[in-house]
Structure formats: C-alpha cells, structure tokens
XYZ file of C-alpha atoms in Angstrom:
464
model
C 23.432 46.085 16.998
C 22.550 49.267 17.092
C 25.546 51.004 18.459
C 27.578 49.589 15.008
C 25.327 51.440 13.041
C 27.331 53.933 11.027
C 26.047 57.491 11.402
C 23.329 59.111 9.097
C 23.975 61.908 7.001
C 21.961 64.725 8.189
C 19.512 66.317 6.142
C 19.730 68.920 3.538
C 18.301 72.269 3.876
C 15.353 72.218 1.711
C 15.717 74.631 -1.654
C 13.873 77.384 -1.992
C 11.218 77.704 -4.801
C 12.239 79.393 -7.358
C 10.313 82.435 -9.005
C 9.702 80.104 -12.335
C 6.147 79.742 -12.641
C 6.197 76.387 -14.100
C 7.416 75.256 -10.675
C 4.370 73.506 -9.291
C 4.130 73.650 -5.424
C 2.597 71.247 -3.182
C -1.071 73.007 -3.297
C -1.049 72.441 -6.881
C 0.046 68.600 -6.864
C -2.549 67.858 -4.122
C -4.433 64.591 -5.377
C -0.523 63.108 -5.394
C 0.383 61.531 -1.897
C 3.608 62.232 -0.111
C 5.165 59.575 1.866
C 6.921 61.483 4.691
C 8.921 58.438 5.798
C 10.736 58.290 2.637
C 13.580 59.870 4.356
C 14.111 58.221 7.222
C 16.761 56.068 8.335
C 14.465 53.399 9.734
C 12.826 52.480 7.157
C 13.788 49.749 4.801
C 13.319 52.363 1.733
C 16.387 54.651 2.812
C 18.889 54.678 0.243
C 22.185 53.261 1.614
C 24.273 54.958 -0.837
C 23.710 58.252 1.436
C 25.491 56.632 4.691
C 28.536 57.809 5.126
C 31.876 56.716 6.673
C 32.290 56.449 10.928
C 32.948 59.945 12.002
C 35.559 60.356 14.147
C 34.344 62.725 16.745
C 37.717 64.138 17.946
C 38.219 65.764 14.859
C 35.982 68.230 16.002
C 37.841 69.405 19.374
C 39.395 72.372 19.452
C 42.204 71.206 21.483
C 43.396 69.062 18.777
C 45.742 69.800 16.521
C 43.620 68.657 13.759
C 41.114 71.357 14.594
C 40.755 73.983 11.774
C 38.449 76.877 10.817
C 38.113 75.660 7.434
C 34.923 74.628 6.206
C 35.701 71.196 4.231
C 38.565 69.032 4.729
C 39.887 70.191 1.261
C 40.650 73.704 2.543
C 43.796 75.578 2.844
C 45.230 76.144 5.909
C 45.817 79.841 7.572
C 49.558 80.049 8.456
C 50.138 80.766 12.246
C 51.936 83.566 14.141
C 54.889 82.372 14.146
C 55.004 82.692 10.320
C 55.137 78.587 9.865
C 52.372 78.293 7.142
C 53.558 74.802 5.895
C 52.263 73.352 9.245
C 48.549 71.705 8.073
C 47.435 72.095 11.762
C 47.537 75.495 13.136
C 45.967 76.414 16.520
C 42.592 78.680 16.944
C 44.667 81.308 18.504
C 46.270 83.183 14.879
C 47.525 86.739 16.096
C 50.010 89.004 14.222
C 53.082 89.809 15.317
C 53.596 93.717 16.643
C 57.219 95.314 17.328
C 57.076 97.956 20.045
C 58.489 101.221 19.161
C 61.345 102.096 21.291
C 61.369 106.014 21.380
C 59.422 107.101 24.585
C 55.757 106.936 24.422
C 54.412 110.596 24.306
C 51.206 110.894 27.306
C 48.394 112.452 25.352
C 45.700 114.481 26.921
C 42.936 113.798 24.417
C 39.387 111.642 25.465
C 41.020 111.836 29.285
C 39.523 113.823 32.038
C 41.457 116.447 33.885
C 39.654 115.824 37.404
C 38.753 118.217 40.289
C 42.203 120.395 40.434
C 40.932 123.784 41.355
C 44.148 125.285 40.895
C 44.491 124.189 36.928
C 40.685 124.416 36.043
C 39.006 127.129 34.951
C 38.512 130.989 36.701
C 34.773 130.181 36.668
C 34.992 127.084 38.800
C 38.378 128.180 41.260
C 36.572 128.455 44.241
C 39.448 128.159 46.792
C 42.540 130.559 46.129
C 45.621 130.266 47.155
C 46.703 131.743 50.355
C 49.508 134.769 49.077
C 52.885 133.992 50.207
C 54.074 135.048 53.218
C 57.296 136.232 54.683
C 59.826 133.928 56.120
C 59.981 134.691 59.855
C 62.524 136.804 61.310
C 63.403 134.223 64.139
C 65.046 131.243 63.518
C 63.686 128.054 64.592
C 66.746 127.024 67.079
C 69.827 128.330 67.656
C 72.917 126.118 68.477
C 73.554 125.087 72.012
C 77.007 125.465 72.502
C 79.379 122.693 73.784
C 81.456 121.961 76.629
C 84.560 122.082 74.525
C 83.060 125.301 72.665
C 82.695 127.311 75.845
C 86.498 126.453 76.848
C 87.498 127.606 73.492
C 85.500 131.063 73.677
C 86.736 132.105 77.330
C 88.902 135.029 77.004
C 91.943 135.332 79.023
C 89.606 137.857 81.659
C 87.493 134.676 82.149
C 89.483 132.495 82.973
C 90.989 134.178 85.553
C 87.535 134.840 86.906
C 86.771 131.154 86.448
C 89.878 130.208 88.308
C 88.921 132.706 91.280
C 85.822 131.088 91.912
C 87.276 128.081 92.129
C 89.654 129.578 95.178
C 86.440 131.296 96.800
C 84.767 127.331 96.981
C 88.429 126.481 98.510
C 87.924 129.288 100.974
C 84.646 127.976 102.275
C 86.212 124.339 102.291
C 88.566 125.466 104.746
C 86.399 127.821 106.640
C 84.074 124.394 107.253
C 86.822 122.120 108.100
C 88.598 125.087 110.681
C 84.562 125.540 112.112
C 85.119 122.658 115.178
C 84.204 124.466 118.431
C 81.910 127.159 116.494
C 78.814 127.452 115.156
C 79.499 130.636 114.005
C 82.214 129.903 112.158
C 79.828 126.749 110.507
C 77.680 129.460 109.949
C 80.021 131.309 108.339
C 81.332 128.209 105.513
C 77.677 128.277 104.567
C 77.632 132.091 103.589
C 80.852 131.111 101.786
C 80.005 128.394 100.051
C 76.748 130.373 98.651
C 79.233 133.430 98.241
C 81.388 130.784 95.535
C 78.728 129.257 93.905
C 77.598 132.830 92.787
C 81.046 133.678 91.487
C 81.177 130.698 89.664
C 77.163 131.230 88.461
C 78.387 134.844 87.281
C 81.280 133.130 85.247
C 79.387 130.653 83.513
C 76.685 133.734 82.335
C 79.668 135.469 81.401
C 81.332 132.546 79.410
C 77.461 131.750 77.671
C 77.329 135.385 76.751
C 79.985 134.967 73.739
C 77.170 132.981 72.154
C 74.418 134.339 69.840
C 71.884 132.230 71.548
C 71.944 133.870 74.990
C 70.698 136.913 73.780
C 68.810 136.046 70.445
C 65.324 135.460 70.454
C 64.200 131.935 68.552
C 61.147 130.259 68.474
C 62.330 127.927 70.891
C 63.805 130.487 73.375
C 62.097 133.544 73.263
C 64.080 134.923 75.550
C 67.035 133.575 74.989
C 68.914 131.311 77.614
C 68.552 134.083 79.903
C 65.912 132.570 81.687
C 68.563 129.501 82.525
C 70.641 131.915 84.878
C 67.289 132.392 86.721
C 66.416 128.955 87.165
C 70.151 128.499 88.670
C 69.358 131.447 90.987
C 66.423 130.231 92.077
C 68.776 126.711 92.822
C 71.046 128.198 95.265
C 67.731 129.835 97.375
C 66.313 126.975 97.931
C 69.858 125.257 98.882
C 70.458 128.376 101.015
C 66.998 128.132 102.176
C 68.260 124.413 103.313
C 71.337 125.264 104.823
C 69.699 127.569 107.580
C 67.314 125.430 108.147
C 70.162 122.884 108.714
C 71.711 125.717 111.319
C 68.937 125.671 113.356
C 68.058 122.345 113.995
C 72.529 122.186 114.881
C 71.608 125.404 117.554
C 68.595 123.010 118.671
C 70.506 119.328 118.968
C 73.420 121.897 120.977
C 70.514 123.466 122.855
C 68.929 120.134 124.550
C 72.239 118.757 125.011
C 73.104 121.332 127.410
C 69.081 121.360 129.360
C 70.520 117.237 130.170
C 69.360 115.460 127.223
C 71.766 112.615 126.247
C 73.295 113.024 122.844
C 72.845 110.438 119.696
C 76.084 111.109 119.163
C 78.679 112.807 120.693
C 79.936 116.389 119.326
C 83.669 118.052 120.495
C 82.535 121.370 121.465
C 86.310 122.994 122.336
C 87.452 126.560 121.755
C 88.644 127.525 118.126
C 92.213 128.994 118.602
C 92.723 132.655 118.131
C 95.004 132.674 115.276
C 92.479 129.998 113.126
C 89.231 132.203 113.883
C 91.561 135.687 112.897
C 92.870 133.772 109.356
C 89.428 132.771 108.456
C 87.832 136.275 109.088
C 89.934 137.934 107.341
C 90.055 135.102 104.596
C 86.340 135.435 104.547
C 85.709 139.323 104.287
C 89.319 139.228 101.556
C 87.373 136.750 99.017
C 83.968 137.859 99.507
C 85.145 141.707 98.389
C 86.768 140.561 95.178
C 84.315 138.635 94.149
C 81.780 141.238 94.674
C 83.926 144.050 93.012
C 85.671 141.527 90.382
C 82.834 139.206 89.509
C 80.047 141.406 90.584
C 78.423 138.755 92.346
C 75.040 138.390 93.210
C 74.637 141.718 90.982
C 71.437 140.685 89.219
C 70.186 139.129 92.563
C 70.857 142.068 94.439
C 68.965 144.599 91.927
C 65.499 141.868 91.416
C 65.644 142.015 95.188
C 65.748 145.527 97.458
C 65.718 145.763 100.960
C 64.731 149.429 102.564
C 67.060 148.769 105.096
C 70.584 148.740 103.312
C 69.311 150.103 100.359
C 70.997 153.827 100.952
C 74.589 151.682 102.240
C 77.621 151.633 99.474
C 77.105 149.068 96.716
C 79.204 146.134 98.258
C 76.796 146.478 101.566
C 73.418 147.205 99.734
C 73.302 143.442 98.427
C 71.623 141.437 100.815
C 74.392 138.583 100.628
C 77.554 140.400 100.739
C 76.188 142.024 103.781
C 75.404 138.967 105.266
C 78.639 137.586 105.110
C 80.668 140.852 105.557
C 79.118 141.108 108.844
C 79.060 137.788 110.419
C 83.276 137.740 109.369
C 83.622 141.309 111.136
C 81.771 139.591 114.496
C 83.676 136.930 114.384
C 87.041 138.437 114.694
C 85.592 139.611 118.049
C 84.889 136.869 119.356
C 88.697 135.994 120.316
C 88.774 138.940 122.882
C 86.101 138.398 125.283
C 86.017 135.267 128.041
C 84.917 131.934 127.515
C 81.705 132.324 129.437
C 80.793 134.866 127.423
C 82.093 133.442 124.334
C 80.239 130.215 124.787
C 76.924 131.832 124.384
C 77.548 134.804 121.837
C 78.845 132.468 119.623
C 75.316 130.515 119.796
C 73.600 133.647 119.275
C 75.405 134.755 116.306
C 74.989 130.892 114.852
C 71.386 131.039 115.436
C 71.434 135.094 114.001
C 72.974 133.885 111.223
C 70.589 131.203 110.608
C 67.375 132.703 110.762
C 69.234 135.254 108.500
C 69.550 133.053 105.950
C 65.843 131.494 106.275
C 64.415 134.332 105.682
C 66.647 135.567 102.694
C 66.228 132.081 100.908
C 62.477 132.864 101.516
C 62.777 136.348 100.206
C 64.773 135.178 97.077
C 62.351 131.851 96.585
C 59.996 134.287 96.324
C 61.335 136.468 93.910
C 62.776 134.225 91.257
C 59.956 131.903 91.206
C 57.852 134.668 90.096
C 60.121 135.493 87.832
C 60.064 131.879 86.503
C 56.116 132.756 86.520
C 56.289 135.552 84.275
C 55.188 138.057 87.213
C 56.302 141.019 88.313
C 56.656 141.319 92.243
C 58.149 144.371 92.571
C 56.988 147.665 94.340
C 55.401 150.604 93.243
C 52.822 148.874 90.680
C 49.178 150.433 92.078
C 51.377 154.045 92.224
C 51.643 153.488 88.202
C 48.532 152.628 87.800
C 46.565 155.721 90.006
C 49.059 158.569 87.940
C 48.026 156.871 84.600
C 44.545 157.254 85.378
C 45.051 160.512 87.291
C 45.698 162.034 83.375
C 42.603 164.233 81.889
C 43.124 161.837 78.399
C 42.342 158.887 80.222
C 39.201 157.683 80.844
C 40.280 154.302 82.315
C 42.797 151.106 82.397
C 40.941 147.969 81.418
C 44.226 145.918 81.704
C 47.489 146.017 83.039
C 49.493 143.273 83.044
C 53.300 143.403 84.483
C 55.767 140.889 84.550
C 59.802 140.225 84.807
C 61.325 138.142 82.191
C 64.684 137.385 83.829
C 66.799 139.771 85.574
C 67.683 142.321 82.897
C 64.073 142.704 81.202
C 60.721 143.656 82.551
C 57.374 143.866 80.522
C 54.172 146.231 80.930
C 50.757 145.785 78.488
C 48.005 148.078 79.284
C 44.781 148.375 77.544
C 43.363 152.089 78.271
C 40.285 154.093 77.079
C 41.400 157.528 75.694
C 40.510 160.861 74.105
C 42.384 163.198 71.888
C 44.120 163.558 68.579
C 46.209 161.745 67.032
C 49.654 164.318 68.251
C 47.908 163.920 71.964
C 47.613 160.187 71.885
C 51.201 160.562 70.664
C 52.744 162.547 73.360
C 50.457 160.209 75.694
C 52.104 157.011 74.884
C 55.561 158.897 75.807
C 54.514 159.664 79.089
C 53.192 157.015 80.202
C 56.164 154.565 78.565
C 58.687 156.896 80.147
C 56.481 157.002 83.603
C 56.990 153.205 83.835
C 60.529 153.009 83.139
C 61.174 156.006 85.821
C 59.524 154.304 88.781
C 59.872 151.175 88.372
C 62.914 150.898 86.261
C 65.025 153.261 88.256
C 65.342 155.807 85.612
C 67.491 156.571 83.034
C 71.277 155.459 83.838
C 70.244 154.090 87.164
C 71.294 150.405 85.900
C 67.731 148.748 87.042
C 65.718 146.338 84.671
C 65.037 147.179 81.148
C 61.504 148.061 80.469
C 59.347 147.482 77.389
C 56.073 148.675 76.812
C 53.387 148.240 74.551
C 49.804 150.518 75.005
C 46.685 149.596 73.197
C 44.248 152.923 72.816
C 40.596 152.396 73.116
C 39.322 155.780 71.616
C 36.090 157.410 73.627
C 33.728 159.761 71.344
C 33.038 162.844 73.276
C-alpha cells in the first residue's frame, strides 16, 4: 500500500554550468528529447538504488535529546554549559558560564539622560531659583504647659500662704450662707463672699502660672501668652455673679407673694438671726474681704479694665466696684441688730433686693467688659477725644484708620493710618506725640499703674 512506501530522496539542487565552453547547454542539444519523468518516483524507470531507509521523524524535534545543530549525523557534538562535552546529545540552549564580580558595581553616567532638574542643569535653562534662606523665627512654635504637679513645685512659700487664705475666704462665705436663715441680707451677703474667694483664689493661680515662661512669652500658638486665660476666668465669675443676683431677686419675689396671700410651694422659716451670729459674720465679712484686697490684691485687674465715676476719687480698697459692694452691705448689716423687728423685717428686704440689683448690674457691667476684651476691642472712654487732638495737629491732614483694642488686662493696642506733611525730624517728633498722647489719656500716664499701651503709626505723606 501506499502508506509502506519508504520515503523518496528529495531532489538535488541542479549544478550550475560551468564557464567551460565545451559545456553544451540545452539550446544547443535541441533535436535530442528530454524525458521529464525520468525522475519521478512513479514511474517504473526510477532507480531504486536512490530510496533510502524509513526516516524516523522524531529525530528532527527539538525537544529531543537527539536533536543537534550539526549538519550530518557524522558530526561532532558542541559540549554544553555545564562543561559535559562527552554527552552526544546536548540541548539547543548552549550558553557560557559568567562569574559576577563581587566588588560594588560603579553607576556610570555615560549614554543616560540627566532629566528635567532645574537646579543641576545648566544657567541657561534654570528658570526657577531658589527662594534665599530665611531666618528661623524668633517665636517658638509652643511653649510647655505646665503641670499640676509642676505648679505645686514652683509655689514659693508667699504663695502658698496666699493659696491657703483663699481657701479660708471660700470657708468664710460657707459659713456666712449656712448662718443666713432669717435674712436675705445676710444670703445676700455669702454671695458677695463667695465671688470675693473665688477672686483670691483666681489671683493665686495667675500668680502661681506667672513662674512659667509661657504666661508671658509670645509663641505662635499664644500670642499673647496665657494671659488671655485669666480673662476668660474673669469673664466666668460675671456671668456666675450675673446668676446669683438674678437668683436674689426671684428669692425677694417668692418672699414677696408669700406675704400679698399666695400659698407657698414650699415652706421657708423666716425667724430673726440672733444678734451675736449677724455681729460675727459682719465683722468676719468686712476682716477677710480687706486682706484679700490688700494681701492678694483682688479684683485688681478687674477693678482698673472697669471704672466707675462714682467711687473712682474713694481710697483704693473702696474704688473697686466689688470690695465696695461687699464692704458696704457688711457695715449695714451690723445695723440691723439695733432697730425693732417691724422695722427690721422690711429693711432687711430692701437691702436683699439693693444688693441684688447691685450685683445684676455689675455682672452686666463686667460681661460687658471682658467679653470685649475676649473680642479684641477696646471699650474704654476717651477714644473720639484721641482721635479730634490727633487731627487737631497742623501735620495732619487726616486719620484714615484707627483701630483700638485691649488684649487682656495689662496690654492695650492702638494702629492708626494718618496722612501727613513734614520732614523726616517732624514726622519724628510727630510719632512721639501722638504715641505718648495715647498712653496719657487713655493709659493713665506715666506711673499711674493703668494698661500698657503699644502703638504702631503708619505715615501717608501729602505733597504740598
């Protein structure tokens, strides 16, 4: 059958004809024919000398391990990688063996590109320059808050006792409350007390914070320090002051309609105080309130962001608003004792009530104050006087700005923005009078004590 038929041997290239001249071609032997089947397989007249053994075809696979690159069966061959050149059947894949060098490989810059750096390439093509460097700032970042434990181990011995006063002034007002049945001026009183303490022990704690730089440095955090903190705390106690008049009043008015017939909620003991309680607590009052106003200086600060006409010109003790307050309802009260119980009955309302509305209004009056000051404003008098005697000076042609405001209690601010004439010595002597013009009227002057001023002018110069 055909499929036992041994494979053909393909033909040969034909040769060339060669450059001899006495080779005749096939144009020359025309009139002799040429039987083109003579080579075929087909045909009966194929030599079968020329067939040639069954090939076997896997022989030719590369994936064998017969496979070679040789071109006869008779050649040599190629040792492999692995150095093993007795091994007749070596695979296609014949690479050389390469050590690595183990000193470190040096980077070389040569045929590589050096990219976009502006900063390392060439003066020609730097188009963005470095900014020059700049000076560290003078204020830190933060300062350390100190601890609990740290501000026990920085009070001096002065402090302490001060700390421990306070602490007696809040038991003064504890008992002034608890001796205040019968009275609503003595109830009166233990709230004046109790905002009398708090103060002392406010002052303390400002005096205690004060060992540590940052009360008093300026970071970028606190600009102001931790000043500001003893005006939020202020601010605190007005509006709890504020409160505890309030609470006063609507006591005077529950009293009030109990007496016009109205039946009580709940039922209230309204007998006499004895004389010898309402003497002790008097003079306890008007004893702690002076040493903690001449020891502690307390409500100092309040006293001087807040001036009343009325008591102004009185001795220092009396000019603060508080330690008038409370010196004078403790004076009244040791009055009360000597006159009849009629009598007593309703001057003891009044000075309740007196005392209440007194406290309204300075909780107003010191709301007020401080939360302007928490505003960064100034609200302070004599501000449009300033402002007319600046402009009232020949080398001032006008104010375009003026801004004033209180940081806390101990500094206050002024920026102006004017329009001036003059030379340069004029515009000098100028911005003296008008800094020291500021700190004299609204600062109280040199030595006075008041609120440190600082003030920065900006000069608009007018061609005449």
């Amino acid at each position: 059958m055909a499929s036992n038929l041994p494979l053909p041997i393909p033909p040969r290239t034909p040769t060339p004809l060669s450059d001899d001249s006495t080779v005749h071609t096939p144009h020359a032997n025309a009139g002799v024919s040429i039987d083109r089947d003579s080579l075929s397989p087909l045909k009966d007249t194929f030599p079968k000398s020329a067939i040639l053994e069954p090939v076997n075809l896997g022989r030719l696979s590369p994936t064998k391990a017969s496979f070679s690159f040789g071109t006869g069966p008779t050649e040599n061959v190629a040792p492999t990688q692995n150095g093993s050149g007795d091994s007749p059947t070596a695979g296609p894949f014949n690479f050389d063996t390469t050590v690595m060098a183990k000193r470190p490989v040096v980077k070389s810059n040569i045929g590589q590109r050096r990219g976009h750096k502006y900063k390392h390439s060439s003066i020609s093509h730097q188009i963005f320059l470095e900014p020059p460097p700049r000076a560290p700032l003078a204020l830190p970042n933060s300062l350390p808050m100190p601890t609990l434990k740290e501000c026990r181990s920085s009070m001096s011995k002065d402090q302490k006792t001060r700390f421990w006063w306070s602490v007696c002034h809040m038991f003064v007002a504890a008992y002034t409350l608890w001796m205040a049945h019968g009275s609503l001026a003595m109830t009166a009183l233990s709230h004046l007390i109790l905002f009398d303490s708090l103060g002392a022990l406010l002052c303390v704690a400002v005096d205690v914070l004060g060992n540590f730089e940052v009360w008093k440095r300026s970071s970028i955090r606190h600009p102001f320090g931790l000043e500001r903190a003893e005006v939020l705390a202020g601010f605190a106690m007005c509006v709890l002051l504020l409160f505890m008049g309030l609470d006063l009043i609507s006591h005077n008015l529950q009293h009030f309609l109990e007496k016009s017939g109205h039946e009580p909620h709940h039922t209230h003991a309204h007998d006499r105080v004895s004389l010898g309680s309402m003497d002790i607590t008097a003079v306890l009052a008007i004893s702690s309130t002076l040493v903690s106003a001449i020891g502690l200086k307390n409500h100092a600060r309040i006293g001087k962001a807040m001036r009343f006409g009325y008591i102004e010109s009185l001795p220092s003790v009396l000019s603060n608003p508080s330690h008038f307050l409370t010196l004078s309802c403790s004076t009244l009260l040791l009055l009360l004792p000597l006159v009849s119980i009629r009598i007593y009955d309703w001057l003891d309302k009044l000075l309740s009530g007196t005392i209440a509305l007194s406290m309204c209004f300075l909780g107003l009056r010191l709301v007020k104050t401080l939360g302007s000051m928490l505003l960064m404003s100034y609200s302070g008098q004599g501000v449009s006087d300033v402002i007319k005697d600046i402009e009232a000076d020949p080398a001032v042609f006008g104010v375009d700005d003026a801004r004033f405001w209180q940081v806390h209690y101990g500094l206050c601010m002024a920026n102006l923005k004017l329009r001036v004439s003059g030379t340069e010595d004029s515009l000098g002597r100028l911005r003296e009078k008008i800094s020291s013009l500021i700190r004299n009227r609204l600062g109280g002057g040199y030595g006075s004590g008041g609120q440190k001023w600082e003030v920065s002018l900006q000069f608009t110069i007018e061609r005449t």
